[in-house]
Amino acid sequence: PSSLSYSILIFQDGGWPLPGERIPDIAALSMGFSVEEDLPWPGLGVGDLFNRPRATVLVTVKGVDKLTLPEKGVSYPIENAVPFSLDSVANAIHSVFSEETPVILQLAPSEERVYMVGKANSVFEDLSVTLRQLRNRLFQDNSILSSLPLNSLSRNNEVDLLFLSELQVLQDITSLLSRHKHLAKDRSPDLYSLELAGLEEIGKRYGEDSQQFKDASQILADSLQKFADEMYNLYSGNAVVEVVAVKAFNSALSRKTRSILQSTQSESDNPYNLAYEYNYDYAVIFNIILWMMIALALAVIVVSYNLWNMDPGYDSIIYRMTNQKIRMD
């Protein structure tokens, strides 16, 4: 089984199993956004409705079932560990706070996959995202190689360097963000989604019973704890830090894409002329339109009644002025 760890008071300690496909909904609800389907999971508390987290940080660690951090947090076992994406949460932030300055960063260093929205493009413009950039960053003077105890790991092995480069990314994110502390105090929430696969590669290279894998697991746990503490302090204690540890996903993540040359939906896609899928906003839209129509109808009735029973000689200033002018003439 995989595990999911949190460090904030809105989550209840109980060890309830969490469906893996609902992890994005957990992130959305903790930030104050609504989801389409109800989540009957007791681990999520109500929290302060007027003081939602300013940032959500989710780190996915592949290759290990459980990762114990130095400081005690709240953890839950994950049922059905399927691949997930926080694209829906990022879209919600971008749509609601489009005129603000949200920082949205989704990064998978081993796959050279990066997605930045809002102020993230300027904050993390110097962040290493390609494998070549990551390798070069490790051998600079202020890299983690000068301060991190490698133990059984080697700086001459490509697999070890990939693992260490992911730790370097964690350090660089907090370092670059600390130069823009004002963004952590604005009203728009920020989102950070990181996917680390270096530990999984070390397990494949040396074996999970090897000393290298044990040292790498301990180094990663310490680095994640330091990263969580620094992010927590940057946001003045108002941040959610989540760590998802998964041995292997049950299936591969497929991302839906659409070509710019894609044609409109043809009749063959809906041969039975079925109605469109029910939208959960239907009830809201229906009530808005219904009561607006009732209010307008009542307003028309009241205005019409008063006009019908109006005495032109006493109720209208126009007729009064006209009568005085006639008398003077």
Coordinates of C-alpha atoms in Angstrom, one line a residue:
P1 CA 0.0 0.0 0.0
S2 CA 1.0 3.6 -0.6
S3 CA 0.8 6.4 1.8
L4 CA -0.2 10.0 1.8
S5 CA 1.1 12.4 4.5
Y6 CA -0.2 15.8 5.5
S7 CA 1.0 18.5 7.9
I8 CA -1.9 20.9 8.7
L9 CA -4.6 21.0 11.3
I10 CA -7.6 20.7 8.9
F11 CA -6.8 17.0 8.5
Q12 CA -7.9 14.5 11.1
D13 CA -5.6 11.8 12.5
G14 CA -7.3 8.5 11.9
G15 CA -5.6 6.4 9.3
W16 CA -8.7 6.2 7.0
P17 CA -7.9 4.7 3.6
L18 CA -8.0 7.3 0.8
P19 CA -8.9 6.5 -2.8
G20 CA -6.0 7.4 -5.0
E21 CA -8.2 8.9 -7.7
R22 CA -9.6 11.5 -5.2
I23 CA -6.2 13.0 -4.2
P24 CA -6.8 16.0 -6.6
D25 CA -10.2 16.5 -4.9
I26 CA -8.5 16.5 -1.5
A27 CA -6.2 19.3 -2.7
A28 CA -9.1 21.3 -4.1
L29 CA -11.2 21.0 -1.0
S30 CA -8.4 22.0 1.3
M31 CA -7.9 25.1 -0.8
G32 CA -11.6 26.0 -0.6
F33 CA -12.6 25.0 -4.1
S34 CA -15.7 22.8 -4.7
V35 CA -15.6 19.5 -6.5
E36 CA -18.3 17.8 -8.6
E37 CA -18.6 14.6 -6.6
D38 CA -19.0 14.5 -2.8
L39 CA -16.1 13.1 -0.9
P40 CA -17.4 10.8 2.0
W41 CA -14.0 10.7 3.7
P42 CA -13.7 11.6 7.4
G43 CA -10.0 12.6 7.3
L44 CA -10.7 16.0 5.9
G45 CA -11.9 18.6 8.5
V46 CA -13.8 21.8 7.9
G47 CA -11.1 24.2 8.9
D48 CA -11.4 28.0 8.8
L49 CA -13.5 29.0 5.9
F50 CA -12.1 32.5 5.9
N51 CA -8.5 31.5 6.3
R52 CA -7.7 28.9 3.6
P53 CA -4.1 27.9 2.9
R54 CA -2.1 30.3 0.8
A55 CA -0.3 27.4 -0.8
T56 CA -0.6 23.7 -1.5
V57 CA 2.6 21.7 -2.0
L58 CA 2.2 18.1 -3.3
V59 CA 5.3 15.9 -3.7
T60 CA 4.9 12.5 -5.3
V61 CA 7.7 10.1 -4.5
K62 CA 8.0 6.9 -6.7
G63 CA 9.6 3.7 -5.7
V64 CA 8.7 3.4 -2.0
D65 CA 5.5 2.4 -0.2
K66 CA 6.1 4.6 2.8
L67 CA 8.4 7.4 3.6
T68 CA 8.8 8.4 7.2
L69 CA 9.6 12.1 7.7
P70 CA 11.6 13.2 10.8
E71 CA 8.7 15.2 12.2
K72 CA 5.4 13.5 13.0
G73 CA 2.6 14.3 10.5
V74 CA -0.8 12.8 9.6
S75 CA -0.6 9.9 7.1
Y76 CA -3.2 7.8 5.4
P77 CA -2.9 4.6 3.3
I78 CA -3.9 4.9 -0.3
E79 CA -6.3 2.5 -2.0
N80 CA -6.1 2.0 -5.7
A81 CA -2.9 4.0 -6.3
V82 CA -3.7 5.3 -9.8
P83 CA -1.9 8.1 -11.5
F84 CA -3.4 11.5 -10.9
S85 CA -2.9 15.1 -12.0
L86 CA -3.6 18.5 -10.4
D87 CA -4.5 20.1 -13.7
S88 CA -8.1 20.6 -12.5
V89 CA -6.9 22.4 -9.3
A90 CA -4.5 24.6 -11.4
N91 CA -7.3 25.4 -13.8
A92 CA -9.6 26.4 -10.9
I93 CA -7.0 28.7 -9.4
H94 CA -6.2 30.3 -12.8
S95 CA -9.9 30.9 -13.6
V96 CA -10.9 32.3 -10.2
F97 CA -7.7 34.4 -9.7
S98 CA -6.9 35.2 -13.3
E99 CA -6.4 38.9 -12.4
E100 CA -4.3 38.2 -9.4
T101 CA -0.7 36.8 -9.1
P102 CA -1.0 33.0 -8.4
V103 CA 2.1 30.9 -8.6
I104 CA 1.5 27.5 -10.2
L105 CA 4.4 25.1 -10.8
Q106 CA 4.1 21.5 -11.9
L107 CA 7.4 19.8 -12.4
A108 CA 8.7 16.3 -13.1
P109 CA 12.6 16.6 -13.4
S110 CA 13.3 13.1 -14.6
E111 CA 10.8 13.4 -17.4
E112 CA 11.8 17.0 -18.2
R113 CA 8.1 18.0 -17.8
V114 CA 7.3 21.5 -16.5
Y115 CA 4.2 23.6 -16.4
M116 CA 4.2 27.2 -15.1
V117 CA 1.3 29.6 -14.8
G118 CA 1.1 33.2 -13.5
K119 CA 4.1 34.6 -11.6
A120 CA 5.9 31.2 -11.7
N121 CA 7.4 32.1 -15.1
S122 CA 9.2 35.0 -13.6
V123 CA 10.0 33.5 -10.2
F124 CA 11.4 30.2 -11.5
E125 CA 12.9 31.4 -14.8
D126 CA 16.4 30.3 -13.6
L127 CA 15.2 26.9 -12.3
S128 CA 16.9 23.9 -13.9
V129 CA 14.3 21.8 -15.7
T130 CA 16.2 19.7 -18.3
L131 CA 18.5 16.8 -17.5
R132 CA 21.5 18.7 -18.9
Q133 CA 20.7 21.8 -16.8
L134 CA 20.2 19.6 -13.7
R135 CA 23.5 18.0 -14.1
N136 CA 25.3 21.3 -14.7
R137 CA 23.6 22.7 -11.6
L138 CA 24.9 20.0 -9.4
F139 CA 28.5 20.8 -10.1
Q140 CA 28.2 24.5 -9.3
D141 CA 29.8 26.0 -6.2
N142 CA 26.5 26.4 -4.2
S143 CA 25.0 23.0 -5.0
I144 CA 23.9 20.4 -2.5
L145 CA 27.0 18.3 -3.2
S146 CA 29.1 20.6 -1.1
S147 CA 26.9 20.2 2.0
L148 CA 24.9 17.0 1.6
P149 CA 26.4 13.7 3.1
L150 CA 26.3 11.2 0.2
N151 CA 27.3 8.2 2.3
S152 CA 27.2 5.2 -0.1
L153 CA 26.0 7.3 -3.1
S154 CA 28.4 8.4 -5.8
R155 CA 28.7 11.6 -7.7
N156 CA 30.1 9.6 -10.7
N157 CA 27.0 7.5 -11.3
E158 CA 24.2 8.8 -13.5
V159 CA 21.4 7.2 -11.4
D160 CA 22.8 8.8 -8.3
L161 CA 23.1 12.1 -10.0
L162 CA 19.5 12.0 -11.1
F163 CA 18.4 11.4 -7.6
L164 CA 20.6 14.2 -6.3
S165 CA 19.5 16.6 -9.0
E166 CA 15.9 16.2 -7.8
L167 CA 17.0 17.2 -4.3
Q168 CA 18.7 20.2 -5.8
V169 CA 15.5 21.3 -7.4
L170 CA 13.8 21.3 -4.0
Q171 CA 16.5 23.6 -2.6
D172 CA 16.4 25.9 -5.7
I173 CA 12.6 26.3 -5.5
T174 CA 12.7 27.6 -1.9
S175 CA 15.8 29.7 -2.7
L176 CA 14.1 31.4 -5.7
L177 CA 10.8 31.8 -3.9
S178 CA 12.5 33.5 -1.0
R179 CA 13.5 36.3 -3.3
H180 CA 9.8 37.0 -4.0
K181 CA 8.3 36.7 -0.5
H182 CA 5.6 39.3 -1.3
L183 CA 3.9 36.7 -3.5
A184 CA 3.4 34.5 -0.5
K185 CA 1.4 37.2 1.2
D186 CA -1.1 38.1 -1.6
R187 CA -4.7 36.8 -1.6
S188 CA -4.3 34.3 -4.5
P189 CA -3.4 30.7 -3.5
D190 CA -0.3 29.0 -5.0
L191 CA 0.1 25.4 -6.2
Y192 CA 3.3 23.3 -6.4
S193 CA 3.2 19.8 -7.7
L194 CA 6.5 17.9 -7.9
E195 CA 7.1 14.3 -9.1
L196 CA 10.4 12.6 -7.9
A197 CA 11.4 9.4 -9.5
G198 CA 15.1 9.3 -8.5
L199 CA 14.6 6.9 -5.6
E200 CA 12.8 4.5 -7.9
E201 CA 15.7 4.5 -10.3
I202 CA 18.1 3.8 -7.4
G203 CA 16.0 0.9 -6.3
K204 CA 16.1 -0.6 -9.8
R205 CA 19.9 0.0 -10.1
Y206 CA 21.1 -1.3 -6.7
G207 CA 18.1 -3.1 -5.3
E208 CA 15.8 -2.2 -2.5
D209 CA 17.9 -4.0 0.1
S210 CA 21.0 -2.2 -0.8
Q211 CA 22.8 0.3 1.3
Q212 CA 22.5 2.9 -1.5
F213 CA 18.7 2.6 -1.4
K214 CA 18.6 2.9 2.4
D215 CA 20.8 6.0 2.4
A216 CA 18.9 7.6 -0.5
S217 CA 15.6 7.0 1.4
Q218 CA 17.0 8.7 4.5
I219 CA 18.5 11.6 2.6
L220 CA 15.2 12.1 0.7
A221 CA 13.2 12.1 3.9
D222 CA 15.5 14.7 5.5
S223 CA 15.4 16.8 2.4
L224 CA 11.7 16.7 2.1
Q225 CA 11.3 17.7 5.8
K226 CA 13.7 20.6 5.2
F227 CA 11.8 21.6 2.1
A228 CA 8.4 21.4 3.9
D229 CA 9.7 23.5 6.8
E230 CA 11.0 26.2 4.4
M231 CA 7.8 26.3 2.4
Y232 CA 5.8 26.4 5.6
N233 CA 7.9 29.4 6.9
L234 CA 7.8 31.3 3.6
Y235 CA 4.0 31.2 3.8
S236 CA 4.0 32.1 7.5
G237 CA 2.6 28.8 8.5
N238 CA -0.4 28.9 6.2
A239 CA 0.4 26.2 3.7
V240 CA -0.5 22.5 3.1
V241 CA 2.5 20.2 2.5
E242 CA 1.5 16.7 1.1
V243 CA 3.8 13.8 0.3
V244 CA 2.5 10.9 -1.7
A245 CA 4.7 7.8 -1.5
V246 CA 3.8 5.1 -4.0
K247 CA 5.7 2.0 -5.0
A248 CA 4.2 1.8 -8.5
F249 CA 1.0 3.2 -10.0
N250 CA -1.6 0.6 -11.1
S251 CA -1.8 2.2 -14.6
A252 CA -0.2 4.8 -16.7
L253 CA -1.4 8.3 -16.7
S254 CA -3.0 9.3 -20.0
R255 CA -3.4 13.0 -20.7
K256 CA -6.2 14.1 -23.0
T257 CA -4.9 16.3 -25.8
R258 CA -6.7 18.0 -28.7
S259 CA -5.2 19.1 -32.1
I260 CA -5.8 22.6 -33.3
L261 CA -7.1 21.1 -36.5
Q262 CA -9.7 18.9 -34.7
S263 CA -13.1 19.3 -36.3
T264 CA -16.3 19.8 -34.4
Q265 CA -18.3 16.9 -33.1
S266 CA -20.2 15.1 -35.8
E267 CA -23.5 13.4 -35.7
S268 CA -21.8 10.0 -35.7
D269 CA -20.4 10.7 -32.2
N270 CA -24.0 10.8 -30.9
P271 CA -26.0 8.6 -33.2
Y272 CA -28.9 8.2 -30.6
N273 CA -29.4 11.9 -30.1
L274 CA -28.8 11.6 -26.4
A275 CA -29.1 14.5 -24.0
Y276 CA -25.9 16.1 -22.8
E277 CA -24.5 14.9 -19.5
Y278 CA -26.0 16.5 -16.3
N279 CA -24.1 19.5 -15.1
Y280 CA -23.9 20.0 -11.3
D281 CA -24.3 23.8 -11.9
Y282 CA -27.7 23.2 -13.4
A283 CA -29.6 23.7 -10.1
V284 CA -27.7 27.0 -9.4
I285 CA -28.4 28.4 -12.9
F286 CA -32.0 27.3 -12.7
N287 CA -32.7 29.1 -9.4
I288 CA -31.0 32.3 -10.6
I289 CA -33.1 32.5 -13.7
L290 CA -36.3 31.4 -12.0
W291 CA -36.2 34.0 -9.2
M292 CA -35.0 36.7 -11.5
M293 CA -38.0 36.1 -13.7
I294 CA -40.3 36.2 -10.7
A295 CA -38.8 39.4 -9.5
L296 CA -39.1 41.1 -12.9
A297 CA -42.7 39.9 -13.2
L298 CA -43.7 41.3 -9.8
A299 CA -42.0 44.6 -10.7
V300 CA -44.0 44.9 -13.9
I301 CA -47.2 44.1 -12.1
V302 CA -46.6 46.7 -9.3
V303 CA -45.6 49.4 -11.8
S304 CA -48.6 48.7 -14.0
Y305 CA -51.0 48.8 -11.1
N306 CA -49.7 52.1 -9.9
L307 CA -49.8 53.6 -13.3
W308 CA -53.4 52.4 -13.8
N309 CA -54.6 54.0 -10.6
M310 CA -52.6 57.2 -10.8
D311 CA -54.4 60.6 -10.6
P312 CA -52.7 62.8 -13.2
G313 CA -53.8 66.0 -11.3
Y314 CA -52.2 65.0 -8.0
D315 CA -49.7 62.2 -8.6
S316 CA -47.7 63.6 -11.6
I317 CA -45.6 66.7 -11.4
I318 CA -45.8 66.9 -15.2
Y319 CA -49.6 67.4 -15.2
R320 CA -49.4 69.8 -12.3
M321 CA -46.9 72.1 -14.1
T322 CA -49.0 71.9 -17.3
N323 CA -52.2 72.9 -15.4
Q324 CA -50.5 75.9 -13.9
K325 CA -49.2 77.0 -17.3
I326 CA -52.7 76.8 -18.8
R327 CA -54.2 78.9 -15.9
M328 CA -51.6 81.6 -16.4
D329 CA -52.3 81.8 -20.1

